[in-house]
Short mmCIF file of C-alpha atoms in Angstrom, two decimals:
data_model
loop_
_atom_site.label_atom_id
_atom_site.label_comp_id
_atom_site.label_asym_id
_atom_site.label_seq_id
_atom_site.Cartn_x
_atom_site.Cartn_y
_atom_site.Cartn_z
CA MET A 1 -9.67 10.02 12.95
CA SER A 2 -13.08 11.26 13.98
CA ASP A 3 -14.76 9.72 17.00
CA ILE A 4 -18.13 10.01 15.24
CA MET A 5 -18.82 7.89 12.17
CA THR A 6 -20.35 9.69 9.19
CA PRO A 7 -22.32 7.68 6.61
CA ILE A 8 -21.25 7.80 2.97
CA PRO A 9 -24.17 8.65 0.65
CA PHE A 10 -25.10 5.79 -1.67
CA SER A 11 -24.29 7.73 -4.86
CA ARG A 12 -20.83 8.54 -3.46
CA LEU A 13 -20.34 4.92 -2.43
CA LEU A 14 -21.08 3.73 -5.97
CA SER A 15 -18.85 6.32 -7.61
CA TRP A 16 -16.05 5.48 -5.16
CA ILE A 17 -16.27 1.80 -6.11
CA THR A 18 -16.35 2.40 -9.87
CA GLU A 19 -13.75 5.18 -9.97
CA GLU A 20 -11.25 3.40 -7.75
CA TYR A 21 -11.60 0.21 -9.77
CA LYS A 22 -11.18 2.11 -13.03
CA GLU A 23 -8.03 3.88 -11.84
CA LYS A 24 -6.39 1.28 -9.59
CA LYS A 25 -8.16 -2.04 -10.24
CA SER A 26 -9.10 -2.17 -6.57
CA VAL A 27 -12.09 -1.44 -4.32
CA PHE A 28 -11.55 0.08 -0.85
CA GLY A 29 -7.89 -0.82 -1.20
CA ILE A 30 -8.57 -4.48 -2.01
CA PRO A 31 -6.76 -5.32 -5.29
CA GLU A 32 -8.56 -7.26 -7.98
CA ASN A 33 -6.29 -10.29 -7.50
CA LYS A 34 -7.71 -10.60 -3.95
CA PHE A 35 -11.33 -10.69 -5.12
CA PHE A 36 -12.48 -14.21 -4.23
CA HIS A 37 -14.42 -15.85 -7.05
CA ILE A 38 -16.48 -18.82 -5.81
CA ASN A 39 -17.56 -21.64 -8.10
CA PRO A 40 -21.35 -21.40 -8.23
CA SER A 41 -21.78 -25.17 -8.56
CA LYS A 42 -21.65 -25.65 -4.78
CA SER A 43 -23.99 -23.99 -2.30
CA PHE A 44 -24.74 -24.18 1.42
CA ARG A 45 -28.23 -24.05 2.86
CA ILE A 46 -28.86 -21.97 5.98
CA PHE A 47 -32.49 -22.10 7.08
CA ASP A 48 -34.51 -21.36 3.90
CA GLU A 49 -31.74 -19.62 1.93
CA THR A 50 -28.55 -20.63 0.16
CA CYS A 51 -25.16 -19.00 -0.18
CA SER A 52 -21.95 -20.00 -1.94
CA ALA A 53 -19.92 -20.01 1.31
CA PRO A 54 -21.21 -20.33 4.91
CA ILE A 55 -18.57 -17.91 6.20
CA GLY A 56 -18.78 -14.23 7.05
CA PRO A 57 -18.39 -11.46 9.60
CA ALA A 58 -20.23 -11.70 12.92
CA ALA A 59 -22.45 -8.94 14.28
CA GLY A 60 -19.91 -6.37 15.38
CA PRO A 61 -17.47 -3.83 13.98
CA HIS A 62 -17.24 -5.61 10.62
CA THR A 63 -20.93 -5.35 9.77
CA GLN A 64 -21.72 -1.86 11.00
CA LEU A 65 -20.84 0.01 7.80
CA ALA A 66 -21.73 -0.73 4.19
CA GLN A 67 -18.09 -0.53 3.11
CA ASN A 68 -17.05 -3.17 5.68
CA ILE A 69 -19.70 -5.54 4.36
CA ILE A 70 -18.56 -4.85 0.78
CA ALA A 71 -14.90 -5.51 1.68
CA SER A 72 -15.92 -8.80 3.33
CA TYR A 73 -17.87 -9.87 0.24
CA LEU A 74 -15.03 -9.07 -2.15
CA THR A 75 -12.63 -11.25 -0.16
CA GLY A 76 -15.02 -14.22 0.02
CA ALA A 77 -17.59 -13.77 2.81
CA ARG A 78 -21.13 -14.77 1.86
CA PHE A 79 -23.05 -14.85 5.18
CA PHE A 80 -23.46 -11.51 6.96
CA GLU A 81 -24.67 -11.27 10.54
CA LEU A 82 -25.59 -7.59 10.67
CA LYS A 83 -24.54 -5.48 13.64
CA THR A 84 -27.08 -5.74 16.47
CA VAL A 85 -29.49 -2.86 16.93
CA GLN A 86 -31.59 -1.94 19.96
CA ILE A 87 -33.88 0.83 21.14
CA LEU A 88 -31.10 2.65 23.06
CA ASP A 89 -29.26 3.82 19.96
CA THR A 90 -27.70 7.10 21.06
CA LEU A 91 -25.39 5.85 23.77
CA GLU A 92 -22.06 7.52 24.46
CA ILE A 93 -19.52 4.73 24.07
CA GLU A 94 -16.29 5.31 25.96
CA LYS A 95 -13.19 4.51 23.90
CA PRO A 96 -11.19 2.41 23.54
CA CYS A 97 -13.76 -0.38 23.70
CA ILE A 98 -11.80 -3.25 22.09
CA ASP A 99 -8.52 -4.81 23.23
CA ALA A 100 -7.37 -7.59 20.87
CA GLU A 101 -3.75 -8.08 21.90
CA ASP A 102 -4.01 -11.89 22.15
CA GLU A 103 -7.35 -13.19 23.37
CA ALA A 104 -9.70 -10.25 22.85
CA TYR A 105 -11.91 -8.16 25.13
CA ASN A 106 -14.59 -5.59 24.47
CA THR A 107 -16.92 -3.38 26.48
CA GLU A 108 -19.02 -1.93 23.64
CA TRP A 109 -22.51 -3.44 23.28
CA SER A 110 -24.46 -1.14 20.98
CA SER A 111 -24.39 0.11 17.42
CA GLU A 112 -22.77 3.51 17.01
CA TYR A 113 -25.54 4.40 14.56
CA THR A 114 -29.17 5.11 15.31
CA VAL A 115 -31.54 2.34 14.21
CA PRO A 116 -32.68 4.21 11.04
CA LYS A 117 -29.06 4.92 10.10
CA ALA A 118 -28.16 1.28 10.68
CA PHE A 119 -30.99 0.21 8.36
CA ASP A 120 -29.70 2.64 5.75
CA GLU A 121 -26.20 1.10 5.93
CA TYR A 122 -27.57 -2.43 5.49
CA LEU A 123 -29.79 -1.33 2.61
CA LYS A 124 -26.85 0.35 0.87
CA ALA A 125 -24.74 -2.77 1.39
CA TRP A 126 -27.53 -5.05 0.08
CA ILE A 127 -27.89 -3.10 -3.17
CA ALA A 128 -24.15 -2.49 -3.56
CA LEU A 129 -23.39 -6.22 -3.27
CA HIS A 130 -25.79 -6.94 -6.12
CA PHE A 131 -23.99 -4.30 -8.18
CA ILE A 132 -20.55 -5.74 -7.31
CA GLN A 133 -21.74 -9.29 -7.91
CA SER A 134 -22.86 -8.34 -11.42
CA LYS A 135 -19.92 -6.05 -12.27
CA PHE A 136 -16.97 -8.02 -10.89
CA PHE A 137 -18.24 -11.60 -10.55
CA LYS A 138 -20.57 -11.70 -13.58
CA LYS A 139 -23.39 -13.26 -11.55
CA ILE A 140 -27.10 -12.55 -11.55
CA ALA A 141 -28.45 -14.95 -8.93
CA ARG A 142 -27.73 -13.76 -5.37
CA ASP A 143 -25.10 -15.90 -3.62
CA PHE A 144 -25.09 -14.25 -0.17
CA ILE A 145 -27.35 -14.02 2.90
CA PHE A 146 -28.12 -11.14 5.27
CA ASN A 147 -29.05 -12.16 8.82
CA MET A 148 -30.39 -9.36 11.03
CA SER A 149 -29.61 -9.12 14.74
CA VAL A 150 -31.61 -7.34 17.44
CA GLY A 151 -31.58 -7.00 21.23
CA TYR A 152 -31.85 -6.69 24.11
CA ASP A 153 -35.34 -6.99 25.62
CA LEU A 154 -38.88 -7.65 24.38
CA LYS A 155 -40.16 -4.16 25.15
CA GLY A 156 -37.42 -2.57 23.06
CA ILE A 157 -37.88 -5.02 20.19
CA LYS A 158 -41.62 -4.28 20.11
CA SER A 159 -40.97 -0.53 19.96
CA GLU A 160 -41.91 1.30 16.76
CA LYS A 161 -38.26 2.03 16.02
CA VAL A 162 -37.00 -1.57 16.16
CA ASN A 163 -40.22 -3.03 14.76
CA SER A 164 -39.89 -0.81 11.66
CA PHE A 165 -36.28 -1.90 11.31
CA ILE A 166 -37.32 -5.56 11.30
CA GLU A 167 -40.23 -5.05 8.89
CA ASN A 168 -38.14 -2.99 6.46
CA LEU A 169 -35.43 -5.64 6.36
CA LYS A 170 -38.09 -8.27 5.72
CA ASN A 171 -39.46 -6.19 2.85
CA ALA A 172 -38.05 -2.80 1.83
CA GLU A 173 -40.27 -2.49 -1.26
CA HIS A 174 -42.15 0.56 0.02
CA HIS A 175 -39.23 2.26 1.75
CA PRO A 176 -38.35 5.46 -0.18
CA LEU A 177 -34.61 4.84 0.06
CA PHE A 178 -34.92 1.41 -1.58
CA ASN A 179 -36.36 2.85 -4.77
CA GLU A 180 -34.03 5.86 -4.62
CA TYR A 181 -30.96 3.64 -4.51
CA LEU A 182 -32.24 1.29 -7.20
CA ALA A 183 -32.55 4.27 -9.53
CA GLU A 184 -28.76 4.74 -9.23
CA LEU A 185 -28.11 1.39 -10.93
CA PRO A 186 -28.53 0.21 -14.53
CA GLN A 187 -31.92 -1.40 -15.01
CA GLU A 188 -30.43 -4.77 -15.98
CA ILE A 189 -28.99 -4.95 -12.45
CA SER A 190 -31.73 -3.23 -10.42
CA LYS A 191 -34.49 -5.47 -11.82
CA ASN A 192 -32.85 -8.49 -10.16
CA ILE A 193 -32.62 -6.97 -6.67
CA SER A 194 -35.22 -8.32 -4.25
CA PRO A 195 -36.66 -6.03 -1.56
CA ASN A 196 -36.62 -9.01 0.82
CA ILE A 197 -33.31 -8.33 2.51
CA SER A 198 -33.47 -10.75 5.43
CA SER A 199 -35.67 -13.68 6.44
CA SER A 200 -33.73 -14.70 9.55
CA LEU A 201 -32.76 -13.13 12.85
CA THR A 202 -30.15 -13.72 15.53
CA LEU A 203 -31.32 -12.66 18.96
CA SER A 204 -28.66 -11.14 21.18
CA THR A 205 -29.55 -10.70 24.84
CA MET A 206 -27.60 -9.14 27.65
CA HIS A 207 -25.59 -11.25 30.05
CA GLY A 208 -27.92 -12.14 32.91
CA CYS A 209 -31.11 -11.84 30.84
CA PRO A 210 -33.87 -13.88 32.57
CA PRO A 211 -34.73 -17.18 30.79
CA GLU A 212 -38.41 -16.29 30.53
CA GLU A 213 -37.47 -13.05 28.76
CA ILE A 214 -35.27 -14.90 26.23
CA GLU A 215 -38.04 -17.37 25.45
CA ALA A 216 -40.67 -14.64 25.19
CA ILE A 217 -38.56 -12.72 22.66
CA CYS A 218 -37.88 -15.82 20.56
CA SER A 219 -41.57 -16.75 20.61
CA TYR A 220 -42.49 -13.25 19.47
CA ILE A 221 -39.92 -13.31 16.62
CA ILE A 222 -41.13 -16.71 15.40
CA THR A 223 -44.89 -16.24 15.71
CA GLU A 224 -45.37 -12.51 15.14
CA LYS A 225 -42.44 -11.54 12.95
CA LYS A 226 -42.43 -14.88 11.08
CA LEU A 227 -38.66 -15.14 10.99
CA ASN A 228 -36.28 -18.08 11.20
CA THR A 229 -34.45 -17.54 14.47
CA PHE A 230 -31.10 -18.17 16.12
CA VAL A 231 -30.76 -17.34 19.82
CA LYS A 232 -27.30 -16.44 21.06
CA LEU A 233 -26.29 -18.37 24.19
CA ASN A 234 -23.54 -17.69 26.71
CA PRO A 235 -20.57 -19.98 27.53
CA THR A 236 -21.69 -19.71 31.16
CA LEU A 237 -24.02 -22.63 30.34
CA LEU A 238 -21.00 -24.87 30.89
CA GLY A 239 -20.95 -23.90 34.58
CA TYR A 240 -18.40 -21.98 36.62
CA GLU A 241 -16.14 -24.93 37.48
CA LYS A 242 -15.96 -26.23 33.91
CA VAL A 243 -15.19 -22.81 32.43
CA LYS A 244 -12.58 -22.06 35.09
CA ASN A 245 -10.86 -25.44 34.61
CA ILE A 246 -10.71 -25.04 30.82
CA LEU A 247 -9.22 -21.54 31.08
CA ASP A 248 -6.78 -22.45 33.86
CA ASN A 249 -5.51 -25.56 32.06
CA ALA A 250 -4.97 -23.53 28.89
CA GLY A 251 -2.86 -20.97 30.72
CA TYR A 252 -5.51 -18.29 31.19
CA ASP A 253 -5.52 -18.54 34.98
CA TYR A 254 -5.17 -14.76 35.24
CA ILE A 255 -8.71 -14.29 33.88
CA GLU A 256 -11.02 -13.49 36.81
CA LEU A 257 -14.54 -14.88 36.64
CA SER A 258 -17.52 -13.84 38.70
CA LYS A 259 -19.57 -16.69 40.16
CA GLU A 260 -22.56 -14.37 40.31
CA SER A 261 -22.59 -13.98 36.52
CA PHE A 262 -22.92 -17.76 36.19
CA SER A 263 -25.74 -18.00 38.68
CA HIS A 264 -27.62 -15.07 37.10
CA ASP A 265 -27.32 -16.40 33.55
CA LEU A 266 -29.56 -19.00 31.91
CA GLN A 267 -28.92 -22.47 33.39
CA PHE A 268 -28.20 -25.49 31.21
CA CYS A 269 -31.26 -27.57 32.13
CA ASP A 270 -33.51 -24.55 31.54
CA ALA A 271 -31.79 -23.88 28.22
CA VAL A 272 -32.40 -27.43 27.01
CA ASP A 273 -36.10 -27.28 27.85
CA MET A 274 -36.40 -23.84 26.25
CA ILE A 275 -34.70 -24.95 23.03
CA LYS A 276 -37.03 -27.93 22.75
CA ARG A 277 -40.11 -25.75 23.17
CA LEU A 278 -38.91 -23.15 20.70
CA HIS A 279 -38.00 -25.81 18.14
CA ASP A 280 -41.52 -27.21 18.35
CA LEU A 281 -43.01 -23.71 18.17
CA ALA A 282 -40.98 -22.86 15.07
CA THR A 283 -41.99 -26.12 13.37
CA ALA A 284 -45.66 -25.46 14.10
CA ASN A 285 -45.28 -22.01 12.49
CA GLY A 286 -43.42 -23.23 9.44
CA LYS A 287 -40.16 -21.68 10.60
CA LYS A 288 -36.79 -22.94 11.79
CA PHE A 289 -35.00 -22.41 15.07
CA GLY A 290 -31.40 -22.84 16.20
CA VAL A 291 -28.78 -21.64 18.63
CA LYS A 292 -25.88 -19.26 18.09
CA LEU A 293 -22.73 -20.32 19.95
CA SER A 294 -21.52 -18.41 21.60
CA ASN A 295 -21.78 -15.01 23.13
CA THR A 296 -18.67 -13.50 24.67
CA LEU A 297 -17.66 -14.45 28.22
CA GLY A 298 -18.12 -11.77 30.86
CA VAL A 299 -14.99 -11.42 33.03
CA LYS A 300 -13.65 -8.93 35.57
CA ASN A 301 -11.74 -6.03 34.05
CA ASN A 302 -8.38 -6.62 35.71
CA LYS A 303 -6.30 -5.37 32.76
CA ASN A 304 -7.59 -1.81 33.05
CA ASN A 305 -6.99 -1.16 29.36
CA LEU A 306 -10.73 -0.63 28.86
CA PRO A 307 -13.27 1.37 30.85
CA GLY A 308 -15.67 -0.21 33.33
CA GLU A 309 -15.57 -3.04 35.84
CA GLU A 310 -16.50 -5.84 33.41
CA MET A 311 -15.29 -6.79 29.95
CA TYR A 312 -16.28 -9.51 27.50
CA MET A 313 -13.76 -12.06 26.25
CA SER A 314 -13.60 -13.47 22.72
CA GLY A 315 -10.95 -14.89 20.41
CA LYS A 316 -8.93 -18.10 20.62
CA ALA A 317 -9.51 -18.60 24.36
CA LEU A 318 -13.24 -18.78 23.63
CA PHE A 319 -12.93 -21.68 21.18
CA PRO A 320 -12.60 -24.57 23.69
CA LEU A 321 -15.48 -23.10 25.72
CA THR A 322 -17.78 -22.69 22.73
CA ILE A 323 -17.06 -26.02 21.04
CA ASN A 324 -17.48 -27.86 24.35
CA LEU A 325 -20.81 -26.11 24.87
CA ALA A 326 -21.80 -27.24 21.36
CA ALA A 327 -20.90 -30.82 22.27
CA LYS A 328 -22.85 -30.66 25.52
CA LEU A 329 -25.98 -29.33 23.78
CA ALA A 330 -25.67 -31.78 20.86
CA LYS A 331 -25.48 -34.77 23.22
CA GLU A 332 -28.62 -33.57 24.98
CA LEU A 333 -30.69 -32.43 21.97
CA GLY A 334 -29.62 -34.72 19.13
CA ASP A 335 -28.65 -34.19 15.51
CA GLU A 336 -31.70 -32.07 14.62
CA LEU A 337 -30.17 -29.17 16.52
CA LYS A 338 -29.14 -26.28 14.27
CA ILE A 339 -26.01 -24.44 15.39
CA SER A 340 -24.61 -21.15 14.14
CA TYR A 341 -21.02 -20.70 15.33
CA SER A 342 -18.82 -17.80 16.41
CA GLY A 343 -16.25 -18.36 19.13
CA GLY A 344 -12.56 -18.48 18.27
CA ALA A 345 -13.05 -19.65 14.68
CA THR A 346 -9.88 -19.29 12.57
CA VAL A 347 -8.33 -20.78 9.45
CA PHE A 348 -6.81 -23.46 11.70
CA ASN A 349 -10.16 -24.90 12.79
CA ILE A 350 -12.66 -23.79 10.13
CA SER A 351 -12.66 -27.20 8.41
CA ASP A 352 -13.03 -29.05 11.73
CA ILE A 353 -16.06 -26.96 12.69
CA LEU A 354 -17.78 -27.28 9.31
CA SER A 355 -17.15 -31.02 9.10
CA THR A 356 -19.31 -31.41 12.23
CA GLY A 357 -22.28 -29.98 10.31
CA ILE A 358 -22.19 -26.68 12.18
CA LEU A 359 -22.87 -23.65 9.97
CA PRO A 360 -22.79 -20.76 9.34
CA ILE A 361 -19.54 -19.63 10.92
CA THR A 362 -18.99 -15.97 11.62
CA LEU A 363 -15.91 -14.15 12.88
CA ALA A 364 -15.06 -10.87 14.55
CA THR A 365 -11.84 -11.12 16.60
CA ASP A 366 -9.84 -12.94 13.92
CA LEU A 367 -10.54 -10.16 11.42
CA LEU A 368 -8.96 -7.64 13.81
CA LYS A 369 -5.64 -9.46 13.48
CA PRO A 370 -3.00 -8.78 10.78
CA GLY A 371 -4.40 -9.44 7.34
CA GLY A 372 -7.90 -8.25 8.20
CA TYR A 373 -10.48 -9.10 5.55
CA TYR A 374 -7.84 -10.89 3.44
CA ARG A 375 -8.19 -13.72 5.95
CA PHE A 376 -11.49 -14.52 4.26
CA ASN A 377 -9.51 -15.68 1.21
CA GLN A 378 -8.08 -18.56 3.23
CA LEU A 379 -11.17 -19.20 5.32
CA VAL A 380 -13.51 -19.46 2.35
CA GLU A 381 -11.07 -21.51 0.29
CA LYS A 382 -10.96 -24.09 3.09
CA SER A 383 -14.71 -23.97 3.72
CA ILE A 384 -15.76 -24.70 0.14
CA LYS A 385 -13.42 -27.70 0.06
CA THR A 386 -14.89 -29.18 3.25
CA GLU A 387 -17.59 -31.83 3.13
CA VAL A 388 -20.41 -30.62 5.35
CA PRO A 389 -23.02 -33.16 6.51
CA GLU A 390 -26.71 -32.24 6.32
CA LYS A 391 -27.16 -32.79 10.05
CA ILE A 392 -24.71 -32.20 12.86
CA ASN A 393 -22.36 -35.08 13.55
CA ILE A 394 -22.47 -35.46 17.32
CA GLU A 395 -19.44 -37.78 17.53
CA LYS A 396 -17.38 -35.37 15.45
CA ILE A 397 -18.37 -32.41 17.63
CA ILE A 398 -17.41 -34.35 20.76
CA SER A 399 -14.00 -35.35 19.38
CA THR A 400 -13.31 -31.76 18.23
CA ALA A 401 -14.28 -30.51 21.69
CA GLU A 402 -12.01 -33.01 23.42
CA ASN A 403 -9.09 -32.09 21.15
CA SER A 404 -9.53 -28.40 21.96
CA LEU A 405 -8.76 -29.05 25.63
CA THR A 406 -5.19 -30.19 24.90
CA ASN A 407 -4.45 -28.52 21.56
CA PRO A 408 -1.63 -25.97 22.07
CA LEU A 409 -3.25 -23.78 19.41
CA TYR A 410 -5.71 -22.56 22.04
CA SER A 411 -3.34 -22.27 24.98
CA LYS A 412 -1.68 -19.13 26.26
CA GLN A 413 1.70 -20.77 25.59
CA LYS A 414 1.11 -20.26 21.87
CA ASN A 415 1.44 -16.53 22.20
CA SER A 416 1.86 -14.51 19.08
CA LYS A 417 5.61 -14.22 18.44
CA VAL A 418 5.32 -10.99 16.50
CA LYS A 419 5.14 -8.58 19.44
CA ILE A 420 7.96 -6.05 19.63
CA ALA A 421 9.23 -3.78 22.38
CA ASP A 422 8.77 -0.55 20.40
CA LYS A 423 5.79 1.62 21.28
CA LEU A 424 3.45 2.67 18.50
CA PRO A 425 3.53 6.38 17.65
CA LEU A 426 0.39 8.44 18.15
CA PHE A 427 0.07 9.06 14.40
CA ASP A 428 0.73 6.69 11.49
CA CYS A 429 0.49 4.00 14.15
CA TYR A 430 1.82 1.10 12.09
CA ILE A 431 5.11 -0.69 12.65
CA ALA A 432 6.06 -3.81 10.70
CA PRO A 433 7.68 -6.17 13.25
CA CYS A 434 9.74 -7.82 10.50
CA VAL A 435 11.38 -4.46 9.69
CA VAL A 436 12.13 -3.77 13.36
CA ASN A 437 13.77 -7.19 13.76
CA CYS A 438 15.89 -6.88 10.61
CA PRO A 439 19.45 -5.75 11.56
CA ILE A 440 19.47 -3.19 8.72
CA HIS A 441 15.72 -2.45 8.86
CA GLN A 442 15.00 -3.31 5.25
CA ASP A 443 11.73 -2.17 3.66
CA ILE A 444 10.39 -5.72 3.70
CA PRO A 445 6.63 -5.19 3.20
CA GLN A 446 7.34 -2.81 0.32
CA TYR A 447 9.63 -5.13 -1.65
CA ILE A 448 7.38 -8.14 -1.03
CA HIS A 449 4.49 -6.12 -2.45
CA LEU A 450 6.60 -5.16 -5.50
CA VAL A 451 7.55 -8.81 -6.09
CA GLU A 452 3.87 -9.78 -5.82
CA GLU A 453 3.15 -7.28 -8.60
CA LYS A 454 6.12 -8.66 -10.59
CA LYS A 455 7.92 -5.32 -10.38
CA TYR A 456 11.22 -7.11 -9.84
CA ARG A 457 13.54 -4.28 -10.90
CA GLU A 458 11.88 -1.84 -8.48
CA ALA A 459 12.04 -4.45 -5.70
CA TYR A 460 15.72 -5.09 -6.42
CA GLU A 461 16.58 -1.41 -6.37
CA LEU A 462 14.70 -0.95 -3.09
CA ILE A 463 16.62 -3.86 -1.54
CA ILE A 464 20.10 -2.71 -2.63
CA SER A 465 19.44 0.80 -1.32
CA LYS A 466 20.21 -0.71 2.12
CA ASN A 467 21.60 -4.15 1.31
CA PRO A 468 24.41 -4.36 -1.29
CA LEU A 469 24.52 -8.17 -1.11
CA PRO A 470 20.99 -9.42 -1.93
CA PHE A 471 22.24 -12.62 -3.59
CA ILE A 472 24.31 -13.65 -0.59
CA THR A 473 21.66 -12.72 2.01
CA GLY A 474 19.05 -14.30 -0.24
CA HIS A 475 20.87 -17.61 0.30
CA ILE A 476 22.45 -17.59 3.76
CA CYS A 477 20.85 -14.85 5.87
CA ASP A 478 19.58 -16.20 9.22
CA HIS A 479 16.36 -14.19 8.54
CA PRO A 480 15.49 -12.76 11.99
CA CYS A 481 12.73 -10.90 10.12
CA MET A 482 10.80 -14.16 9.70
CA LEU A 483 10.70 -14.63 13.48
CA LYS A 484 8.51 -11.50 13.66
CA CYS A 485 6.42 -12.05 10.54
CA THR A 486 2.75 -11.29 11.25
CA ARG A 487 1.82 -14.18 8.95
CA ILE A 488 2.59 -16.45 11.91
CA ASP A 489 -0.94 -15.65 13.10
CA TYR A 490 -2.28 -17.17 9.86
CA ASP A 491 -0.23 -20.35 9.46
CA CYS A 492 3.53 -19.81 8.95
CA PRO A 493 5.82 -16.87 8.23
CA VAL A 494 6.37 -15.46 4.76
CA LEU A 495 9.59 -16.77 3.19
CA ILE A 496 11.15 -13.32 3.20
CA ARG A 497 14.70 -14.45 2.41
CA GLU A 498 13.53 -16.44 -0.61
CA ILE A 499 11.44 -13.51 -1.88
CA LYS A 500 14.56 -11.31 -1.66
CA LEU A 501 16.35 -13.82 -3.89
CA VAL A 502 13.47 -13.80 -6.39
CA ALA A 503 13.77 -10.02 -6.59
CA ALA A 504 17.54 -10.22 -7.00
CA ASP A 505 17.43 -12.94 -9.68
CA ASN A 506 14.73 -11.24 -11.72
CA GLY A 507 15.54 -7.60 -11.13
CA LYS A 508 19.35 -7.51 -11.23
CA ILE A 509 20.96 -4.91 -13.47
CA PRO A 510 22.39 -6.66 -16.57
CA LEU A 511 26.09 -6.28 -17.35
CA THR A 512 27.01 -3.83 -20.08
CA PRO A 513 27.79 -5.88 -23.21
CA PHE A 514 31.44 -5.82 -24.33
CA LYS A 515 32.15 -4.09 -27.60
CA LYS A 516 34.44 -6.07 -29.84
CA GLY A 517 37.79 -4.34 -30.00
CA GLY A 518 36.68 -1.61 -27.64
CA ILE A 519 38.33 -0.46 -24.50
CA ASN A 520 36.19 -2.78 -22.40
CA THR A 521 36.97 -5.92 -24.38
CA PRO A 522 38.10 -8.57 -21.89
CA PRO A 523 41.52 -10.14 -22.33
CA PRO A 524 41.47 -13.48 -24.18
CA PHE A 525 41.48 -16.56 -22.02
CA LYS A 526 44.53 -18.76 -22.44
CA LYS A 527 43.64 -22.39 -22.76
CA GLY A 528 44.90 -24.12 -19.68
CA GLY A 529 46.19 -20.84 -18.32
CA ILE A 530 45.71 -19.38 -14.90
CA ASN A 531 42.79 -17.26 -16.01
CA SER A 532 40.95 -19.97 -17.96
CA GLU A 533 38.54 -20.39 -15.06
CA ILE A 534 37.86 -17.86 -12.33
CA LYS A 535 35.98 -18.69 -9.13
CA VAL A 536 35.11 -16.12 -6.52
CA ALA A 537 33.71 -16.68 -3.04
CA VAL A 538 32.79 -14.09 -0.43
CA ILE A 539 32.89 -15.45 3.09
CA GLY A 540 31.71 -13.72 6.24
#
């Protein structure tokens, strides 16, 4: 794999989508039966726009490339927080920069594309989603939202490079690439594509950014750029002692915090006053303002898996910190507060978060776990079934926050059970833990996939190539494979033993019919004789 990402030209992207679908009924490896069709009768309002599901990828690795955004959309995502851009866009990023073994850590803080290339990716994704929406979902009206993200200081945001990025996302009508890409589509699709790609922005600032700088940037975005604005806040607002106690009590006492990072970050009382002022400023300018909770948590790099002295924590350990920060802010600022959420959100808590009135919800770490973008199938299915109040429900946020402090789902004790002792090879670095834990190392993922496609005979033949007794093991095997099923990180393991039985029952080789009078004619049964009824049992 190359260390440098190379953009795919838009014409190639379109032909890839159409040709793969024509040949394999899939797009970027996502089969048609995983395309998530959302009932258009229900919609969610985020600032001044609506989408059919308030769920999507957070600014990060999943929104850096057009094809990642497309894969997210196909599996159900409808809110896209685009990867953050900034004026320093040619940084050398030392790899690896992400460690997502359990709770996750990262050290990377910039797009791996230049700002113009990043704009090109988002433009390609914007137009491609309209094409996909029309071709595969038979919809004309747009049902998704693009939210841009910029950082990290006011001087950089005011630069010509970043300013052009913002203005072109607001209105790409006069950008040459916009019209060039539209010309690639049938007119009945291109005529419905708006050049107004994004009307909202999430501000991402560096850890330790001065409060006056944060407020100055937000003020500029609201008054000069005329954009609805979310500002990303850090979990350090809870205070050192509170954060340390939450992590220690949940079993993360090995995480080393720096008191200096808490004292250098925005303080809670200052944050409250700033949010009030910015809310009033946005209202006076006909715009809306909210907070994004939360940024990652800066910790000391004591694992030494990543470069540098500091790393930034995300994932399940961040959930109790983020939801408790939401409760603290909601109690102080009231139910008019608008909250965008990203901090340990998973299928286990998506309904709880939405039922508080918090939306949208974006994810990054969870999508790095087994299942990847397919996780959106579950997340979106739950989200569209959840009743979401128009304003945040403060009592509900508080009760959800309190529950998070004792819920074993967020503790270190609920480690993933799928880890195995084997080391990954340098190439083809994929090992299915269920196969490793099976005493005869059956090709479990392969035969499950064949059963899913109703290719029972092929699944049966694959099973009996190593296991001559699929009916017996389909009933009484103690299934050690299920103890290492990566589905555990979703909800519960796949019923592997039962799927083996389905393959055996439906794919077994039928007996050769007896020919009357032929050599294989069975002897006649004697009524009441010893062979009138035969029973066979295999034990052990």
